[in-house]
Tab-separated table of C-alpha atoms in Angstrom:
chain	number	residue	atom	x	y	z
T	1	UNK	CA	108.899	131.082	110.596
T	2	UNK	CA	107.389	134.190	112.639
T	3	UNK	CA	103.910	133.995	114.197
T	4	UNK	CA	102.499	135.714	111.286
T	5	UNK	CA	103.899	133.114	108.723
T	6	UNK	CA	102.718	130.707	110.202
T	7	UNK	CA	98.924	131.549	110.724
T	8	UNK	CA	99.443	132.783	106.753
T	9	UNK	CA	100.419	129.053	106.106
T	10	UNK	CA	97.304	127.568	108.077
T	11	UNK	CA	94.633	129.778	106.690
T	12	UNK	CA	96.885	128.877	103.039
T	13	UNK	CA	96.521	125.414	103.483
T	14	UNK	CA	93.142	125.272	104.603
T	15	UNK	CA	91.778	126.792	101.678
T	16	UNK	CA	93.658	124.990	99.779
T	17	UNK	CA	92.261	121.665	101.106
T	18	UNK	CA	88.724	123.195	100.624
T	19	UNK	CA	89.552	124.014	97.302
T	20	UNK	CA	90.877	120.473	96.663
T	21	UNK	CA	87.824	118.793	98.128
T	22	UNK	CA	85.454	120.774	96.239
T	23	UNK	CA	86.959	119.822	93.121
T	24	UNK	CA	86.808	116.038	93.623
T	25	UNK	CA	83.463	116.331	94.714
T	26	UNK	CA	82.577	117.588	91.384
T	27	UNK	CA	84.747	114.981	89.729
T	28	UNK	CA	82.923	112.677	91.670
T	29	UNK	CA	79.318	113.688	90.378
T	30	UNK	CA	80.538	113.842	86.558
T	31	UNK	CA	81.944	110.472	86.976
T	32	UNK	CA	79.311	108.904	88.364
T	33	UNK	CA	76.262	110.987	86.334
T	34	UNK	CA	78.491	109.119	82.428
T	35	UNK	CA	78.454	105.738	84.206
T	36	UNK	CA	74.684	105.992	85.149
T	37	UNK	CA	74.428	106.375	81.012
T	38	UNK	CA	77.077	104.417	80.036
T	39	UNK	CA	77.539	100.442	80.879
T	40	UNK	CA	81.350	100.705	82.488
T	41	UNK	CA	83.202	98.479	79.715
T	42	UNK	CA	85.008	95.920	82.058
T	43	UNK	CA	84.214	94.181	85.585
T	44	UNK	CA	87.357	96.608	86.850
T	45	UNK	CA	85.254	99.788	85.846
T	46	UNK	CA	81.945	98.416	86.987
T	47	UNK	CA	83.884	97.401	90.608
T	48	UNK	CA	85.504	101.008	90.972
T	49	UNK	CA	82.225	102.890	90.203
T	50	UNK	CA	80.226	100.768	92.526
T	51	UNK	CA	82.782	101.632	95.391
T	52	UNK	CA	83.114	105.236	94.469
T	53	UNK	CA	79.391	105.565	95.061
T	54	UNK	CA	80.070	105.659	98.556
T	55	UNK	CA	83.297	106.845	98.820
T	56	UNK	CA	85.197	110.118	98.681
T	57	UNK	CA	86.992	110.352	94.954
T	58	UNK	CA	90.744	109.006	95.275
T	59	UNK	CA	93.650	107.709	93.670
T	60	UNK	CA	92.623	103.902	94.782
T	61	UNK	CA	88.980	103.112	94.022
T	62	UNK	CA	89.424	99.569	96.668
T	63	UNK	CA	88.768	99.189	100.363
T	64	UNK	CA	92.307	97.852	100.681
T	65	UNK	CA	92.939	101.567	101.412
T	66	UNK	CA	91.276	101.040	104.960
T	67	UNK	CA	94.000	99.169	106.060
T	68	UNK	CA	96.140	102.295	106.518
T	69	UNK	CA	95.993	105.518	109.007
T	70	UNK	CA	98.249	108.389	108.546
T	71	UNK	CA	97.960	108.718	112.166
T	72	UNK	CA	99.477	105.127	113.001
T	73	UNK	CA	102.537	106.404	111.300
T	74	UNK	CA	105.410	107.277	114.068
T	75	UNK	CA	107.873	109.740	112.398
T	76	UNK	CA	111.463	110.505	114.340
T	77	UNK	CA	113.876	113.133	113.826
T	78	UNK	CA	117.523	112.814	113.175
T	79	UNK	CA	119.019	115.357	114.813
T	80	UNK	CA	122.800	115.134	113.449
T	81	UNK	CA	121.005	115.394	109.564
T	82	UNK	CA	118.389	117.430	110.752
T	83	UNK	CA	115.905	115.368	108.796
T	84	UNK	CA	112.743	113.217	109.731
T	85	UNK	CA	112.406	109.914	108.821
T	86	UNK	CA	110.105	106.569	109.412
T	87	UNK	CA	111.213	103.050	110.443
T	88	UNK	CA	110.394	101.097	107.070
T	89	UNK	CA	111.243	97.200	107.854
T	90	UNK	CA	113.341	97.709	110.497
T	91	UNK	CA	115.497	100.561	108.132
T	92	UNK	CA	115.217	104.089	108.234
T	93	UNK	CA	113.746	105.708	105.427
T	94	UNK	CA	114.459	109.631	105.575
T	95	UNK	CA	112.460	112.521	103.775
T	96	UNK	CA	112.790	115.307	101.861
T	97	UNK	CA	114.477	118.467	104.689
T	98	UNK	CA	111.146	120.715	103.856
T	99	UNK	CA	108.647	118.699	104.885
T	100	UNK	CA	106.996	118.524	108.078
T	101	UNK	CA	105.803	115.690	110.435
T	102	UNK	CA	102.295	115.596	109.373
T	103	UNK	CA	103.339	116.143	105.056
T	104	UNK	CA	106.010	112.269	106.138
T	105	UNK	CA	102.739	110.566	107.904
T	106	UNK	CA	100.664	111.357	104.897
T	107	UNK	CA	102.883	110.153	102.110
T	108	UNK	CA	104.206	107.166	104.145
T	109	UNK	CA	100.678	105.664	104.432
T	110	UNK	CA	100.169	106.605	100.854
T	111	UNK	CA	103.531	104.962	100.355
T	112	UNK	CA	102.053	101.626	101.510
T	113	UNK	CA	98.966	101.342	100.490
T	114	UNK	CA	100.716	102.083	96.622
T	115	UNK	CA	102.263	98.359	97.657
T	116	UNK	CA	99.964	96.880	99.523
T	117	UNK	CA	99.261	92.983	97.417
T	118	UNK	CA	96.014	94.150	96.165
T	119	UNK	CA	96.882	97.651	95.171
T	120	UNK	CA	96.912	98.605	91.093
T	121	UNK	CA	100.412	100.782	92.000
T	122	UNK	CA	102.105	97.863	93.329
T	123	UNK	CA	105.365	97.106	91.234
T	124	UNK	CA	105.818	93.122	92.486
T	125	UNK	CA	104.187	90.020	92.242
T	126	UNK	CA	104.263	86.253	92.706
T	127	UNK	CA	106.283	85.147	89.910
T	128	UNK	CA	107.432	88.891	88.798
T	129	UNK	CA	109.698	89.646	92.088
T	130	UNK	CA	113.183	90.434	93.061
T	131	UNK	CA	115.610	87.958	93.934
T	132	UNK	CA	118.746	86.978	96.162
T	133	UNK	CA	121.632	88.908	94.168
T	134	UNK	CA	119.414	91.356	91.723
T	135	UNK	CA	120.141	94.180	90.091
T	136	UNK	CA	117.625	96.590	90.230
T	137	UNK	CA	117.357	99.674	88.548
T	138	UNK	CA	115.045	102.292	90.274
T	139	UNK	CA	114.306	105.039	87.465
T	140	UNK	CA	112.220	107.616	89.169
T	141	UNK	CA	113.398	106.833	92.680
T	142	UNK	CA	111.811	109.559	94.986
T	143	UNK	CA	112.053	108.972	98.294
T	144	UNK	CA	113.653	104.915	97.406
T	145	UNK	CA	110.942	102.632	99.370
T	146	UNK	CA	111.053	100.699	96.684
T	147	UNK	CA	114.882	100.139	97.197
T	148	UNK	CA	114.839	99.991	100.497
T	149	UNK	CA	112.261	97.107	100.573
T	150	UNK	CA	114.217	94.931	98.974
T	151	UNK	CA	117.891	95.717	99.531
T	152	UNK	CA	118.960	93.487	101.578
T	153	UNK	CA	118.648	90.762	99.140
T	154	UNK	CA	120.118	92.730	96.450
T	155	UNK	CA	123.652	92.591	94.763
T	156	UNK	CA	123.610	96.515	93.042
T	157	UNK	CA	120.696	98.726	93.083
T	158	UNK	CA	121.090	101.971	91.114
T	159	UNK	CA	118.742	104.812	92.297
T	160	UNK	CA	117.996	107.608	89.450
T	161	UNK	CA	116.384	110.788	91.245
T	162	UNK	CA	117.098	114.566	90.001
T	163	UNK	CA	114.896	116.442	92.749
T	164	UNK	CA	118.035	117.538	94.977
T	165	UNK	CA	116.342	117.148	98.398
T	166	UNK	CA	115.055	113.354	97.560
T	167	UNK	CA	119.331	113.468	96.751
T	168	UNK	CA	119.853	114.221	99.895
T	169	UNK	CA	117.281	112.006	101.512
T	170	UNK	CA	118.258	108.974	99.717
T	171	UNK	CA	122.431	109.544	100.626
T	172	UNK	CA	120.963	109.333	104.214
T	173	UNK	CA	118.694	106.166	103.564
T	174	UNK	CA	120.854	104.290	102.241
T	175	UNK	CA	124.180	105.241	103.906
T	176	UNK	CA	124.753	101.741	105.343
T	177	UNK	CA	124.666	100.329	102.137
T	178	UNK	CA	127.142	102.194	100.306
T	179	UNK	CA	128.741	99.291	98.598
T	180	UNK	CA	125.993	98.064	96.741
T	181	UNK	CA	124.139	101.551	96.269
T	182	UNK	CA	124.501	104.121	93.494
T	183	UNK	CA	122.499	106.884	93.626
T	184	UNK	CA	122.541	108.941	89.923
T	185	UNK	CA	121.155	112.610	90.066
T	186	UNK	CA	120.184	113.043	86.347
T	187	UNK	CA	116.220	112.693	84.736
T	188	UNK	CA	116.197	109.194	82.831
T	189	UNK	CA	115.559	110.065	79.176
T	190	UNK	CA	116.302	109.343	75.233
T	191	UNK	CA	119.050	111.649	75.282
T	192	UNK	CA	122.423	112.815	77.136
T	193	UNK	CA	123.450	115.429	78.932
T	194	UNK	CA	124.525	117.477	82.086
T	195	UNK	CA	120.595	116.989	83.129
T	196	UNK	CA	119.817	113.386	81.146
T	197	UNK	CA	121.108	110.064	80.951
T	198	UNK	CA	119.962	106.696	79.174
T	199	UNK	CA	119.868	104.047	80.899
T	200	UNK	CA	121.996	102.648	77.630
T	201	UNK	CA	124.432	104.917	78.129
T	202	UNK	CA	124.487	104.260	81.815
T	203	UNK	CA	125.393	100.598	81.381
T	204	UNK	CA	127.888	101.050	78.285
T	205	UNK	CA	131.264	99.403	79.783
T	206	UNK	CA	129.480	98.252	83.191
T	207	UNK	CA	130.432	94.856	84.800
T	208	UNK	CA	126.624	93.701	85.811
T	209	UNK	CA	123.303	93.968	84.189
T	210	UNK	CA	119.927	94.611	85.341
T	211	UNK	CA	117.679	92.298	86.354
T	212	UNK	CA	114.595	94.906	86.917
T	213	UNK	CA	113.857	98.465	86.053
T	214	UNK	CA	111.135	100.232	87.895
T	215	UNK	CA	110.217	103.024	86.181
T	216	UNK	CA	107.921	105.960	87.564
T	217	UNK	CA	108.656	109.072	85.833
T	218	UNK	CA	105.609	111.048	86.142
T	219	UNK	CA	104.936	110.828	82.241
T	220	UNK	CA	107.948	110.391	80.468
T	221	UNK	CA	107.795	106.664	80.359
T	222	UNK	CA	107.966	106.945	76.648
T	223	UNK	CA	111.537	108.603	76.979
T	224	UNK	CA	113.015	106.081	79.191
T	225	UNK	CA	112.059	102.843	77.086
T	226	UNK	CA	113.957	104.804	74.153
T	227	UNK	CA	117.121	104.977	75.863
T	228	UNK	CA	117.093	101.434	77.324
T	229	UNK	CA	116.546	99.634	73.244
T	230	UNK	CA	119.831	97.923	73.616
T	231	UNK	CA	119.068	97.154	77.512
T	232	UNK	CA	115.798	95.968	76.413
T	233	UNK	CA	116.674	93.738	73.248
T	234	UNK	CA	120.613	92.519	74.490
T	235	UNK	CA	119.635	92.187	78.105
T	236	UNK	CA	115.794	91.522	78.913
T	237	UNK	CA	115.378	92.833	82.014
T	238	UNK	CA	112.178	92.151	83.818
T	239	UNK	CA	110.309	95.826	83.896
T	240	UNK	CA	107.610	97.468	85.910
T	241	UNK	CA	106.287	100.247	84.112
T	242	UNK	CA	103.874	103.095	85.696
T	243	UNK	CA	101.449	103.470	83.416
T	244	UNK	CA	98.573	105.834	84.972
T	245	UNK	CA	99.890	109.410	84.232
T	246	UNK	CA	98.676	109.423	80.719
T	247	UNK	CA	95.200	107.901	79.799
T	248	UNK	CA	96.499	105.392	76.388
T	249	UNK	CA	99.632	104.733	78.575
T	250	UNK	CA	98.836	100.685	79.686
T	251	UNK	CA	97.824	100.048	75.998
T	252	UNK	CA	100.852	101.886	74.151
T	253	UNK	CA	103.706	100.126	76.326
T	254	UNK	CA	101.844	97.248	76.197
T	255	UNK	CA	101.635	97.199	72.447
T	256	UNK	CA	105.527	98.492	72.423
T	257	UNK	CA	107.025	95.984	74.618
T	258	UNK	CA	104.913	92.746	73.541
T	259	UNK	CA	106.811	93.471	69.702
T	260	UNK	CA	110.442	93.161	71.491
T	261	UNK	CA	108.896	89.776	72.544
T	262	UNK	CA	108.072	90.192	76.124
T	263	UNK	CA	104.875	88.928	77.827
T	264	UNK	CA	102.501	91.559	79.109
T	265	UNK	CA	100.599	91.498	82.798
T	266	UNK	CA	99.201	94.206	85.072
T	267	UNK	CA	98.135	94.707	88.705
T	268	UNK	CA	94.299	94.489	90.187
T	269	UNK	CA	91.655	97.198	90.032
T	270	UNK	CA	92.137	100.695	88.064
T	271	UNK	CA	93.554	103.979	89.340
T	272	UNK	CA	92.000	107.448	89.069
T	273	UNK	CA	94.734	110.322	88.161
T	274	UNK	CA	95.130	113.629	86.160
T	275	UNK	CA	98.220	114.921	85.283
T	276	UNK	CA	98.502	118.604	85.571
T	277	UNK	CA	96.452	120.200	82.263
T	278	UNK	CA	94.485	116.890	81.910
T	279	UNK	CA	90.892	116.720	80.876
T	280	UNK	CA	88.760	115.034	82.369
T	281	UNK	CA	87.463	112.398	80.531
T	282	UNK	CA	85.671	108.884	79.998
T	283	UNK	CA	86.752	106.145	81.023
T	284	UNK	CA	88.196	108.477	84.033
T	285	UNK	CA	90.106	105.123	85.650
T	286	UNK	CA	93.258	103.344	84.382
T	287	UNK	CA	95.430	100.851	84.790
T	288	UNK	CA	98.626	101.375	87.279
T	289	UNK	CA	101.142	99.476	85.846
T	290	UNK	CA	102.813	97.298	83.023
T	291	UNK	CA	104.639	94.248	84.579
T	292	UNK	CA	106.529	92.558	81.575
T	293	UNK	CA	108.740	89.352	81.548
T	294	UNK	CA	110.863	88.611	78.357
T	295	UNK	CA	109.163	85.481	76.459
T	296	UNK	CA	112.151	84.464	74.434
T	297	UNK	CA	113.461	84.650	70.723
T	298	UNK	CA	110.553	84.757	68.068
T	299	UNK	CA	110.615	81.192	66.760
């Protein structure tokens, strides 16, 4: 990148930040000027407005988020891959080949503060948790932190992640582990293809079964649960389901998997996100995620 690109990035980047702030300061105003009408409808909505008063609009509404600095995050550089990464529990976890040092500090901190114990993103729990020769299934990988957080307890975990440079990020994470780690290049779906798999198609004929499936698909949850029916009725895998990319999301797969008999629980506090083309719209917050345990044959 010349001198001339670069300065052309900068003066790109800052106006897009300006532009970005601006925005959530008026999200911020509309939010708070319907709640100053309207009674929030649950002590999750009341706690999120009250802290939003006096903080800057963001995905996490909680002051759990103060526990983490971008700029506490040490990033390294691997020369012989040519790609940065971050020590993540003693592993390294690498990152997508275009991004810079400052674009890994950001999303690392946002990384773990998604997982910190009191965050509404956070996938585990006591008594809904991985254990000592698992299966996991990580639909919607990314960058695999997920994976990586737990695999050394784990007998198989199967990564699905289409983007081609979280491909290449992940064959580098999880090199060491190449025995017990498959990473699949294909979008989870309902249907299959050169670009598409289901996750019952996936398992037809294979020796082990999952024990979880994360799922975080950026919206096509819906897609996903109809290609794992068999995995879902034969096999009752404990699931974490993202459920904050569409507004009715928590209350749909909620509704969905509580009729194939499994018990429904969620994380603390509410999120605030907009998928792309996304009104903006009362009750503004939702909840993160669906954590469901099978509760056994209807009697």
């Amino acid at each position: 990148m010349n001198l001339f690109s670069k300065l052309q990035y900068k003066v790109k980047s800052r106006l897009n930040t300006y532009k970005n702030k601006q925005r959530s300061e008026k999200r911020k105003e509309t939010i708070l000027d319907y709640y100053a009408k309207n009674e929030p409808a649950t002590p999750e909505l009341k706690a999120a407005v009250a802290y939003l008063k006096n903080h800057p609009l963001g995905v996490f509404q909680d002051s759990f988020t103060d526990k983490y600095n971008f700029k506490d995050v040490e990033v390294h550089k691997d020369e012989s891959k040519n790609l940065l990464w971050v020590n993540h529990g003693g592993h390294r976890l690498y990152f997508k080949r275009s991004y810079n040092a400052i674009t890994v500090k950001l999303l690392y901190n946002g990384l773990l503060a998604e997982q910190d114990p009191e965050s509404p993103h956070r996938y585990t729990a006591v008594g809904f948790d991985l254990k000592q020769g698992d299966v996991l299934l990580d639909v919607g990988s990314a960058e695999g932190i997920f994976s990586l957080s737990n695999i050394e307890m784990l007998e198989k975990a199967v990564l699905f992640e289409r983007e081609p440079e979280w491909v290449e990020a992940l064959e580098a994470t999880f090199e060491p582990w190449k025995d017990k780690v498959e990473i699949i290049s294909k979008f989870v779906s309902d249907q299959n293809d050169a670009d598409n798999i289901c996750i019952d198609t996936f398992l037809s004929g294979k020796s082990f079964v999952p024990d979880l499936v994360k799922i975080d698909v950026e919206g096509a949850e819906d897609r996903v649960l109809k290609g794992m029916e068999l995995t879902i009725t034969q096999h009752h895998p404990k699931i974490a389901l993202c459920t904050y990319h569409k507004q009715d999301d928590f209350n749909k797969f909620s509704k969905y998997l509580s009729e194939r008999n499994y018990t429904i629980s969620s994380t603390k506090g509410v999120m605030f996100f907009l998928s792309p083309g996304e009104a903006l719209i009362p009750p503004f917050f939702r909840k993160g995620l669906v954590r469901a345990i099978f509760s056994g044959d209807t009697v």
